[in-house]
């Protein structure tokens, strides 16, 4: 099935009739619609959804519900949807028409036998506040249905079921919120999606009808009093379920609010970062002043510590003199050793020469004269003195100290004591003092910047708005937590009431005829449940393979050659208890579960995109896909992957509403062979229209 053409007439930014050809072929499956923010991309998407579902548009997706909520209610939303220029021209009606082609139509008398197309038109008149839905045979232009209910059923049965519409029309950035659902919520979501896409919801409805029939048969034999008790329990259960639905809707709205608040906080952070004197950080003046006071007190403490060290200061000054004395004594000691050594050597030389020359024995027939002997005597003495003298180590001193060894040791101990204390006290104290001084200087600079910011009304306003947004975000989180606790309590109450109801039903005296009917009906339920379980089991394996395959293609942590960890290694789909749908589990290489809440915003979008494709792949018919903000919060690598590998293979018809910061000229070129048509929204200041081409690309006719 494809949406071949849309005609928008005086709806929101679109003045008069704007016709858009959306036909695609097998190879060229992408329609690209570009436009700046505020030019009407989202309203283009809303116009299609409104045309199909009218007042039920809020059931399609929470984002559409929020759009209506902005205008207070549906009627106000419709009243504000008439184009402003048309309103000034006293026009009171707007409309949207869709040409739906390639569909299998039922054998209705009013249909041309060869017809595969219908025209769906919805009009709204703000004067009468009336809405009209028409479904025409595209060939004969004859209206097919008279009854409104038949028209609604036709759209749900043969076009796009309203419960499946969230997979057909969505904001890619916001749909990642699905990853934050609880196991029960996700199971229900997947169950509903598969039910509608695969046509299994018909069987679920049939089971519910049979169960209602069985309960009716059981209650027939109950006494009046027993019937009243049963009815009371059933009403209580119904009311509790309504309360749960309301709380879940409220939580969905709160999650949307939190997401919007986070965007606002980021916006204020960016503004403050760009314009604040202190840069990226926001400082609390009171806390800075408090820290300055603490550091000033510390500085005073260190100054007092210097005073406490005053007793050691004289010794510290004296240490220099004592060290001089110590050095002097060391030199004096060396000189004394040198002199003693020299004296000992001289005595040894004298004794040696005396023995050599003046003591017998003498050489035989010696003719050496006394003069010669004396010459050699003196020469030997001088040589001995030169060879064995230690006077090279001798240093001249102005004076010598007359201290004994005990007195010398006292001086050394005094020097060691003062040095130890000065290092342990003075150096540490000085280091601490310097650190305090530096911190005080930095904080005083920051304080001056804060004071400058506090004189800037724009910065102050941004800080105030950010704090308000943070407060609202925290309150919303608390409310969500409170609602979840209420839901748990209500679910527990429902279990208790169901148990009580079963007890009451056992007291009912069912006649034999009704017992047989109940038995046969229960058999039918069992058969239907078995069929559904078989279908789910069949699709379970397919879902696992498709999701994992798509993750491997799209998520760079998986397909990066540099990354050996693989990140997501496997996907498991578990069929939950009857009526609870399926649970999808992401596993790492060690078979540990990866919590979806731990994924980044971009990773969540990739995961949900893979889930959507897997679900659509199981569909019994091809569905067109319309996506706003197609690249959402993805980083550059993920953007390239999803542009080149995901959208060209998503469906036979994929319509993307994008800005030039998402689908850039480079990405446009990457998928150009897959683009059937491209359009650019332009605005003249009041109204929006379309022209062929995409931003700076060559227009196509």
XYZ file of C-alpha atoms in Angstrom:
701
model
C 0.000 0.000 0.000
C 1.199 3.522 -0.815
C 0.094 7.081 -0.261
C 0.409 8.420 -3.806
C -0.819 11.986 -3.459
C -1.832 14.489 -0.831
C -3.866 17.685 -1.249
C -3.736 20.142 1.634
C -6.270 22.953 1.488
C -6.035 25.906 3.926
C -4.693 23.688 6.724
C -2.389 25.606 9.066
C 0.563 27.084 7.053
C -0.752 25.689 3.762
C -2.799 28.342 1.921
C -5.314 27.308 -0.762
C -4.676 23.894 -2.289
C -1.166 22.462 -2.171
C -0.733 19.236 -4.214
C 2.166 16.895 -3.537
C 3.012 13.867 -5.656
C 4.368 11.082 -3.413
C 4.646 8.228 -5.912
C 7.681 5.968 -5.643
C 9.021 2.866 -7.350
C 10.951 -0.157 -6.139
C 14.452 1.269 -6.628
C 13.591 4.838 -5.694
C 11.616 4.471 -2.466
C 12.484 7.730 -0.687
C 10.590 11.025 -0.792
C 12.643 13.801 0.797
C 10.876 16.931 2.088
C 13.225 19.584 3.401
C 12.463 22.718 5.306
C 13.649 25.016 8.043
C 12.238 24.652 11.526
C 8.810 26.288 11.721
C 8.122 26.017 7.988
C 5.496 23.262 8.349
C 7.176 19.838 8.304
C 5.388 18.648 11.444
C 2.044 20.084 10.306
C 2.455 18.299 6.971
C 2.705 15.047 8.942
C -0.206 16.012 11.206
C -2.415 16.764 8.188
C -2.056 13.158 6.950
C -2.725 11.646 10.379
C -5.725 13.934 10.900
C -7.176 13.029 7.517
C -7.077 9.334 8.428
C -8.167 9.425 12.067
C -9.816 12.769 12.817
C -10.799 13.103 16.473
C -8.907 9.891 17.263
C -5.571 11.466 16.264
C -4.490 11.677 19.909
C -4.648 7.867 20.135
C -2.007 7.520 17.431
C 0.889 8.931 19.413
C 1.475 11.001 22.517
C 3.183 13.687 20.415
C -0.036 14.357 18.507
C -1.894 14.340 21.807
C 0.458 17.054 23.056
C -0.209 19.153 19.943
C -3.934 19.063 20.746
C -3.276 19.722 24.402
C -1.403 22.914 23.474
C -4.727 24.225 22.132
C -6.618 22.905 25.230
C -8.888 20.438 23.343
C -9.701 18.952 19.924
C -12.253 21.620 18.921
C -9.813 24.425 19.778
C -7.102 22.593 17.861
C -9.371 22.400 14.820
C -10.450 26.034 15.137
C -6.796 27.107 15.138
C -6.014 24.871 12.159
C -7.657 27.100 9.546
C -5.007 28.970 7.576
C -4.680 32.543 8.827
C -4.795 34.120 5.333
C -7.889 32.067 4.458
C -9.513 33.168 7.704
C -8.915 36.841 6.826
C -10.634 36.119 3.497
C -13.669 34.898 5.496
C -13.164 31.286 4.520
C -14.284 28.814 7.161
C -13.342 25.361 5.811
C -10.113 23.440 5.460
C -9.539 19.930 4.180
C -6.971 17.222 3.463
C -7.289 14.542 0.751
C -5.202 11.383 0.389
C -4.939 9.154 -2.680
C -4.246 5.644 -1.379
C -3.116 3.142 -3.995
C -1.974 -0.492 -4.312
C -4.450 -1.808 -1.750
C -6.583 -4.941 -1.731
C -10.149 -3.738 -1.565
C -13.155 -5.791 -0.483
C -15.789 -6.778 -2.999
C -18.140 -3.870 -2.513
C -20.873 -3.087 -5.000
C -19.971 0.554 -5.295
C -16.349 -0.235 -6.201
C -15.044 -0.548 -9.713
C -13.953 -4.159 -10.135
C -10.482 -3.092 -11.280
C -9.981 -0.419 -8.648
C -6.944 -0.549 -6.328
C -7.178 3.023 -5.090
C -9.389 5.167 -2.886
C -9.505 8.861 -2.043
C -9.937 9.714 1.632
C -11.012 13.293 2.331
C -11.658 14.960 5.662
C -13.116 18.465 5.988
C -13.676 20.738 8.935
C -15.902 23.812 9.141
C -15.028 26.215 11.970
C -18.369 28.064 11.693
C -20.456 24.996 12.433
C -17.569 23.157 14.157
C -18.524 20.124 12.074
C -16.292 17.450 10.561
C -16.927 15.318 7.496
C -15.148 12.159 6.321
C -15.542 10.814 2.778
C -14.075 7.696 1.136
C -14.344 7.614 -2.662
C -13.527 5.042 -5.318
C -10.581 6.711 -7.085
C -11.846 5.610 -10.520
C -15.559 6.283 -10.340
C -15.325 9.057 -7.674
C -18.341 7.414 -6.045
C -18.607 7.460 -2.268
C -18.217 3.921 -0.954
C -19.757 4.194 2.520
C -22.651 6.072 4.044
C -22.219 5.057 7.655
C -19.454 6.789 9.640
C -18.581 3.611 11.553
C -18.060 1.732 8.266
C -15.635 4.419 7.118
C -13.608 4.181 10.331
C -13.557 0.371 10.159
C -12.454 0.488 6.517
C -9.456 2.693 7.366
C -8.488 0.410 10.268
C -8.991 -2.828 8.330
C -7.701 -1.954 4.848
C -5.537 1.166 5.178
C -3.540 1.610 8.424
C -4.885 0.342 11.778
C -4.829 3.177 14.296
C -2.788 1.074 16.760
C -0.165 0.486 14.067
C -0.084 4.147 13.006
C 2.624 4.981 15.571
C 4.990 2.873 13.433
C 3.960 4.637 10.266
C 3.897 8.295 11.374
C 6.447 9.292 13.977
C 9.180 11.655 15.140
C 12.396 9.607 15.097
C 13.899 11.682 17.894
C 10.939 11.176 20.232
C 10.094 7.544 19.460
C 13.283 6.525 21.306
C 11.217 7.019 24.498
C 9.856 3.519 23.847
C 13.227 2.206 25.086
C 12.387 3.626 28.539
C 9.258 1.489 28.926
C 9.033 -1.096 31.674
C 9.072 -4.809 30.767
C 5.301 -4.918 31.082
C 4.803 -1.714 29.061
C 7.253 -2.808 26.359
C 5.649 -6.258 26.226
C 2.214 -4.703 25.780
C 3.583 -2.283 23.196
C 5.176 -5.052 21.098
C 2.106 -7.250 21.546
C -0.210 -4.494 20.300
C 2.138 -3.627 17.463
C 2.450 -7.196 16.250
C -1.262 -7.733 16.780
C -2.198 -4.860 14.529
C 0.564 -5.303 11.976
C 0.054 -9.076 11.674
C -3.703 -8.982 12.023
C -3.590 -11.006 15.287
C -5.645 -8.451 17.196
C -8.793 -9.868 15.567
C -8.171 -13.140 17.389
C -7.518 -11.319 20.675
C -10.833 -9.500 20.281
C -12.576 -12.804 19.534
C -11.106 -14.366 22.703
C -12.325 -11.401 24.752
C -15.819 -11.766 23.281
C -15.928 -15.498 24.095
C -14.718 -14.850 27.653
C -17.493 -12.277 28.061
C -19.983 -14.848 26.772
C -18.708 -17.466 29.263
C -18.999 -15.039 32.170
C -22.561 -14.212 31.097
C -23.451 -17.914 31.109
C -21.924 -18.357 34.542
C -23.805 -15.413 35.997
C -27.181 -16.645 34.769
C -27.414 -19.165 37.607
C -26.390 -16.714 40.308
C -28.796 -15.422 42.924
C -29.681 -11.743 42.897
C -27.407 -11.053 45.853
C -24.536 -12.989 44.281
C -24.999 -11.219 40.947
C -24.805 -7.865 42.692
C -21.550 -8.863 44.399
C -20.100 -10.088 41.092
C -21.127 -6.896 39.311
C -19.585 -4.793 42.103
C -16.257 -6.629 41.794
C -16.264 -6.323 37.999
C -17.025 -2.595 38.176
C -14.264 -2.093 40.744
C -11.780 -3.933 38.502
C -12.896 -1.860 35.519
C -12.483 1.391 37.470
C -9.042 0.341 38.710
C -7.983 -0.443 35.130
C -9.220 2.989 34.055
C -7.189 4.557 36.885
C -4.096 2.616 35.775
C -4.584 3.787 32.182
C -4.903 7.393 33.354
C -1.744 7.113 35.467
C 0.168 5.538 32.572
C -1.005 8.319 30.254
C 0.024 10.877 32.856
C 3.470 9.260 33.117
C 3.799 9.316 29.334
C 3.000 13.025 29.389
C 5.459 13.579 32.234
C 8.191 11.785 30.286
C 7.467 14.078 27.360
C 7.625 17.083 29.702
C 10.933 15.858 31.133
C 12.338 15.480 27.624
C 11.236 19.029 26.755
C 12.651 20.343 30.044
C 15.994 18.655 29.351
C 16.110 20.419 25.978
C 15.339 23.728 27.705
C 18.055 23.123 30.288
C 20.580 22.400 27.513
C 19.461 25.583 25.744
C 19.950 27.690 28.898
C 23.326 26.024 29.539
C 24.458 26.907 26.025
C 23.283 30.510 26.416
C 24.995 30.908 29.780
C 28.151 29.262 28.414
C 28.269 31.702 25.504
C 27.401 34.890 27.376
C 28.437 34.365 30.982
C 31.639 35.987 32.243
C 32.593 32.797 34.073
C 32.135 30.575 30.992
C 30.652 27.134 31.137
C 29.987 26.863 34.847
C 27.302 28.423 36.966
C 28.444 29.378 40.459
C 26.461 30.096 43.581
C 27.638 33.418 45.022
C 26.781 32.389 48.542
C 28.831 29.201 48.344
C 31.800 31.087 46.825
C 31.678 33.715 49.587
C 31.502 30.960 52.183
C 34.568 29.260 50.695
C 36.470 32.578 50.655
C 35.676 33.069 54.351
C 36.986 29.571 55.141
C 40.221 30.209 53.254
C 40.708 33.599 54.955
C 40.333 31.871 58.313
C 42.888 29.282 57.210
C 45.293 32.011 56.168
C 44.939 33.643 59.602
C 45.572 30.268 61.237
C 48.795 29.826 59.244
C 49.937 33.341 60.179
C 49.444 32.492 63.860
C 51.447 29.340 63.295
C 54.369 31.476 62.121
C 54.167 33.323 65.434
C 54.246 30.047 67.331
C 57.492 29.200 65.549
C 59.181 32.385 66.834
C 61.149 30.445 69.456
C 62.845 28.414 66.801
C 63.534 31.353 64.510
C 66.687 32.543 66.437
C 68.041 29.020 66.357
C 67.204 28.873 62.677
C 69.174 32.062 62.120
C 71.981 30.700 64.312
C 71.988 27.470 62.314
C 74.018 29.149 59.589
C 76.734 30.190 62.061
C 76.730 26.793 63.706
C 77.177 25.153 60.319
C 80.157 27.456 59.647
C 81.681 26.388 62.971
C 81.032 22.753 62.124
C 82.747 23.137 58.740
C 85.654 24.985 60.427
C 86.082 22.181 62.943
C 86.000 19.593 60.149
C 88.809 21.402 58.268
C 90.755 21.824 61.548
C 90.451 18.096 62.159
C 91.691 17.283 58.659
C 94.645 19.678 59.119
C 95.546 18.013 62.399
C 95.429 14.573 60.786
C 97.538 15.858 57.905
C 100.137 17.386 60.291
C 100.294 14.272 62.418
C 100.709 12.129 59.354
C 103.460 14.431 58.003
C 105.319 14.361 61.350
C 105.129 10.567 61.474
C 106.443 10.338 57.903
C 109.348 12.706 58.671
C 110.388 10.668 61.646
C 110.292 7.468 59.603
C 112.396 9.061 56.822
C 114.982 10.319 59.359
C 115.272 6.896 60.921
C 115.601 5.248 57.503
C 118.355 7.618 56.295
C 120.151 7.360 59.589
C 120.204 3.596 59.327
C 121.167 3.808 55.639
C 124.133 6.156 55.941
C 125.390 6.213 59.571
C 124.847 2.733 60.829
C 126.948 -0.309 59.835
C 127.424 -2.315 57.883
C 129.187 -0.176 55.267
C 130.335 -1.369 51.855
C 133.788 -2.982 51.654
C 136.656 -0.734 50.536
C 134.343 2.318 50.626
C 136.129 5.366 49.385
C 133.053 7.739 49.738
C 134.087 10.941 51.355
C 132.133 12.524 54.153
C 131.120 15.307 51.751
C 129.617 12.824 49.258
C 127.892 10.851 52.019
C 126.353 14.054 53.371
C 125.233 15.059 49.867
C 123.320 11.784 49.399
C 122.019 11.988 52.936
C 120.349 15.361 52.331
C 119.137 14.320 48.880
C 117.478 11.190 50.251
C 115.862 13.231 53.031
C 114.392 15.769 50.572
C 113.105 13.042 48.232
C 111.463 11.243 51.147
C 109.746 14.423 52.272
C 108.358 15.072 48.745
C 107.137 11.502 48.305
C 105.438 11.039 51.656
C 104.205 14.517 52.550
C 100.308 15.090 53.186
C 100.497 18.861 53.075
C 98.254 18.935 49.902
C 95.147 18.475 52.077
C 96.143 21.180 54.458
C 93.974 24.367 54.474
C 94.987 27.631 56.083
C 92.628 28.827 58.880
C 92.408 32.310 60.403
C 92.022 30.775 63.842
C 91.566 27.404 65.422
C 88.871 26.298 67.929
C 89.973 24.799 71.171
C 87.029 22.360 71.576
C 86.978 18.823 72.841
C 85.026 15.977 71.144
C 82.044 16.293 73.493
C 81.638 19.980 72.671
C 81.923 19.252 68.948
C 79.110 16.638 69.182
C 76.814 19.148 70.953
C 77.200 21.542 68.010
C 76.354 18.762 65.492
C 73.229 17.718 67.465
C 72.000 21.328 67.631
C 72.369 21.723 63.859
C 70.442 18.484 63.177
C 67.623 19.429 65.567
C 67.084 22.897 64.100
C 67.231 21.611 60.508
C 64.641 18.904 61.241
C 62.210 21.327 62.883
C 62.588 23.991 60.253
C 61.897 21.504 57.441
C 58.905 19.960 59.192
C 57.328 23.248 60.207
C 58.466 26.105 58.035
C 58.394 24.418 54.621
C 54.960 22.828 55.230
C 53.527 26.049 56.598
C 54.848 28.117 53.711
C 53.480 25.577 51.182
C 50.018 25.646 52.770
C 50.052 29.423 52.931
C 50.898 29.713 49.228
C 48.120 27.248 48.280
C 45.592 29.261 50.287
C 46.730 32.478 48.620
C 46.324 30.980 45.113
C 42.832 29.616 45.904
C 41.769 32.959 47.351
C 42.967 34.734 44.240
C 41.035 32.317 41.941
C 37.840 32.515 44.011
C 37.950 36.315 44.164
C 38.278 36.381 40.358
C 35.307 33.999 40.053
C 33.313 36.099 42.515
C 33.905 39.215 40.454
C 32.669 37.341 37.349
C 29.618 36.119 39.234
C 28.923 39.672 40.361
C 29.244 40.783 36.752
C 26.785 38.073 35.679
C 24.375 39.064 38.418
C 24.337 42.540 36.976
C 23.417 41.067 33.568
C 19.637 40.675 33.486
C 19.783 38.229 30.569
C 22.209 35.913 32.383
C 20.147 36.179 35.562
C 16.990 35.350 33.626
C 18.650 32.352 31.966
C 19.918 31.072 35.329
C 16.472 31.539 36.848
C 14.745 29.783 33.949
C 17.221 26.919 34.117
C 16.676 26.483 37.846
C 12.906 26.517 37.284
C 13.230 23.902 34.523
C 15.423 21.723 36.760
C 12.884 22.023 39.569
C 9.998 21.075 37.257
C 12.044 18.160 35.882
C 12.702 16.840 39.399
C 9.041 17.269 40.374
C 7.942 15.375 37.244
C 10.369 12.563 38.082
C 8.939 12.363 41.596
C 5.388 12.330 40.202
C 6.293 9.501 37.806
C 7.734 7.535 40.705
C 4.616 8.214 42.771
C 2.344 7.154 39.902
C 4.297 3.930 39.446
C 3.751 3.105 43.121
C 0.027 3.836 42.708
C -0.083 1.555 39.645
C 1.590 -1.257 41.619
C -1.020 -0.818 44.378
C -3.897 -0.824 41.869
C -2.525 -3.915 40.111
C -2.274 -5.660 43.471
C -5.880 -4.642 44.221
C -7.012 -6.003 40.841
C -5.332 -9.357 41.571
C -7.101 -9.462 44.926
C -10.480 -8.546 43.369
C -10.050 -11.166 40.630
C -9.401 -13.790 43.290
C -12.546 -12.686 45.133
C -14.457 -12.726 41.844
C -13.327 -16.284 41.127
C -14.477 -17.317 44.583
C -17.888 -15.769 43.960
C -18.163 -17.404 40.537
C -17.535 -20.804 42.110
C -20.619 -20.280 44.237
C -22.809 -19.906 41.149
C -24.944 -22.913 40.339
C -24.475 -23.320 36.585
C -27.045 -25.530 34.856
C -25.961 -28.459 32.719
C -26.848 -26.803 29.428
C -24.721 -23.740 30.211
C -21.891 -25.987 31.420
C -21.768 -27.591 27.984
C -21.778 -24.183 26.301
C -19.009 -22.985 28.599
C -16.972 -26.116 27.910
C -17.266 -25.694 24.140
C -16.473 -21.982 24.393
C -13.394 -22.689 26.496
C -12.209 -25.168 23.859
C -12.459 -22.407 21.264
C -10.435 -20.081 23.487
C -7.766 -22.747 23.948
C -7.553 -23.272 20.178
C -7.280 -19.541 19.556
C -4.621 -19.121 22.279
C -2.625 -22.001 20.829
C -2.829 -20.418 17.384
C -1.696 -17.046 18.752
C 1.172 -18.601 20.694
C 2.224 -20.496 17.579
C 2.194 -17.284 15.538
C 4.149 -15.387 18.200
C 6.676 -18.203 18.457
C 7.037 -18.197 14.678
C 7.664 -14.453 14.591
C 9.850 -14.532 17.729
C 12.826 -16.051 15.889
C 12.369 -13.712 12.957
C 12.297 -10.685 15.275
C 15.520 -11.803 16.995
C 17.369 -12.208 13.699
C 16.145 -8.944 12.181
C 16.801 -6.787 15.245
C 20.329 -8.177 15.705
C 21.085 -7.957 11.993
C 19.967 -4.320 11.848
C 21.896 -3.444 15.015
C 25.056 -4.904 13.488
C 24.522 -2.794 10.385
C 23.644 0.462 12.109
C 25.363 0.647 15.482
C 29.017 1.622 15.061
C 30.036 -0.057 18.335
C 29.163 -3.287 16.576
C 30.628 -2.765 13.140
C 33.772 -0.870 14.057
C 36.979 -2.778 13.263
C 38.701 -0.992 16.099
C 36.184 -2.164 18.665
C 36.651 -5.743 19.751
C 34.047 -5.673 22.540
C 31.110 -5.753 20.066
C 28.830 -4.075 22.680
C 25.511 -5.801 21.713
C 26.330 -9.395 20.846
C 22.888 -11.015 20.824
C 19.145 -10.332 21.014
C 16.629 -12.580 22.781
C 12.852 -12.324 22.427
C 10.843 -13.965 25.222
C 7.118 -14.705 24.958
C 5.576 -13.555 28.240
C 2.516 -14.891 29.995
C -0.769 -14.764 28.088
C -1.786 -11.248 27.187
C 1.560 -9.673 28.209
C 3.246 -9.772 24.815
C 6.996 -10.149 24.392
C 10.162 -9.071 26.148
C 13.250 -8.085 24.162
C 16.610 -8.573 25.875
C 19.906 -7.151 24.590
C 22.995 -9.172 25.547
C 26.717 -8.388 25.550
C 29.508 -10.814 24.585
C 29.408 -12.352 28.093
C 25.631 -12.945 27.862
C 24.971 -10.201 30.388
C 21.802 -8.168 29.872
C 22.295 -4.607 28.663
C 19.705 -2.380 30.336
C 18.009 -0.241 27.671
C 17.887 2.700 30.086
C 21.700 2.694 30.073
C 21.826 3.331 26.328
C 22.482 6.862 25.096
C 19.688 8.807 23.364
C 21.226 8.021 19.984
C 21.605 4.315 20.808
C 17.985 4.178 21.960
C 16.892 5.672 18.642
C 18.950 3.069 16.759
C 17.477 0.237 18.844
C 13.859 1.392 18.365
C 14.503 1.947 14.650
C 15.689 -1.666 14.400
C 12.628 -2.840 16.370
C 10.285 -0.922 14.057
C 11.900 -2.396 10.971
C 11.700 -5.889 12.476
C 7.988 -5.450 13.237
C 7.248 -3.980 9.801
C 9.089 -6.888 8.182
C 6.526 -9.242 9.751
C 3.624 -7.268 8.300
C 1.180 -8.982 5.968
C 1.198 -5.838 3.813
C 3.744 -3.175 2.917
C 3.125 0.086 4.774
C 4.352 3.581 3.893
C 6.544 5.243 6.522
C 6.534 8.983 7.353
C 9.340 10.198 9.615
C 9.936 13.643 11.111
C 13.426 14.515 12.458
C 14.826 11.357 10.786
C 18.317 11.613 12.290
C 17.287 12.923 15.694
C 20.052 12.797 18.327
C 22.368 10.540 16.395
C 26.080 11.241 16.148
C 27.723 11.653 12.750
C 28.679 8.005 12.262
C 25.236 6.725 13.231
C 23.676 9.368 10.963
C 25.667 8.119 8.020
C 24.755 4.494 8.778
C 21.025 5.065 9.140
C 20.888 7.334 6.075
C 22.719 4.956 3.747
C 21.751 1.560 5.161
C 18.424 1.903 6.979
C 16.005 4.198 5.152
C 16.650 2.831 1.630
C 15.619 -0.638 2.878
C 12.914 0.291 5.403
C 9.822 0.214 3.184
C 8.670 0.569 -0.395
C 7.724 4.160 0.458
C 9.676 6.242 2.968
C 8.900 9.953 3.366
C 11.493 11.935 5.347
C 10.914 15.431 6.763
C 14.366 16.869 7.303
C 16.463 19.988 7.823
C 19.716 20.574 5.926
C 21.646 19.868 9.145
C 20.292 16.294 9.119
C 20.240 15.317 5.461
C 23.257 17.327 4.366
C 24.309 17.740 0.701
C 26.768 14.876 1.242
C 24.093 12.554 2.669
C 21.707 13.609 -0.078
C 24.325 12.504 -2.594
C 24.847 9.215 -0.707
C 21.174 8.227 -1.155
C 20.418 10.110 -4.394
C 19.888 6.867 -6.316
C 17.148 5.947 -3.787
C 15.341 9.292 -3.978
C 12.231 9.315 -6.105
C 11.312 12.953 -5.449
C 12.528 15.767 -3.276
C 10.739 18.929 -2.210
C 11.681 22.067 -0.358
C 9.232 23.914 1.896
C 9.447 27.672 1.544
C 7.584 30.345 3.462
C 6.713 33.867 2.339
C 6.317 35.072 5.927
C 2.741 33.892 6.275
C 2.173 30.755 4.188
C 4.083 27.628 3.177
C 4.327 25.998 -0.233
C 6.581 23.450 -1.897
C 8.977 23.485 -4.815
C 10.971 20.735 -6.424
C 14.466 20.060 -5.135
C 16.111 19.921 -1.737
C 17.897 22.999 -0.420
C 20.882 23.555 -2.720
C 20.343 20.441 -4.840
C 19.183 20.535 -8.439
C 15.410 20.510 -8.708
C 13.709 17.485 -10.182
C 10.604 17.567 -12.330
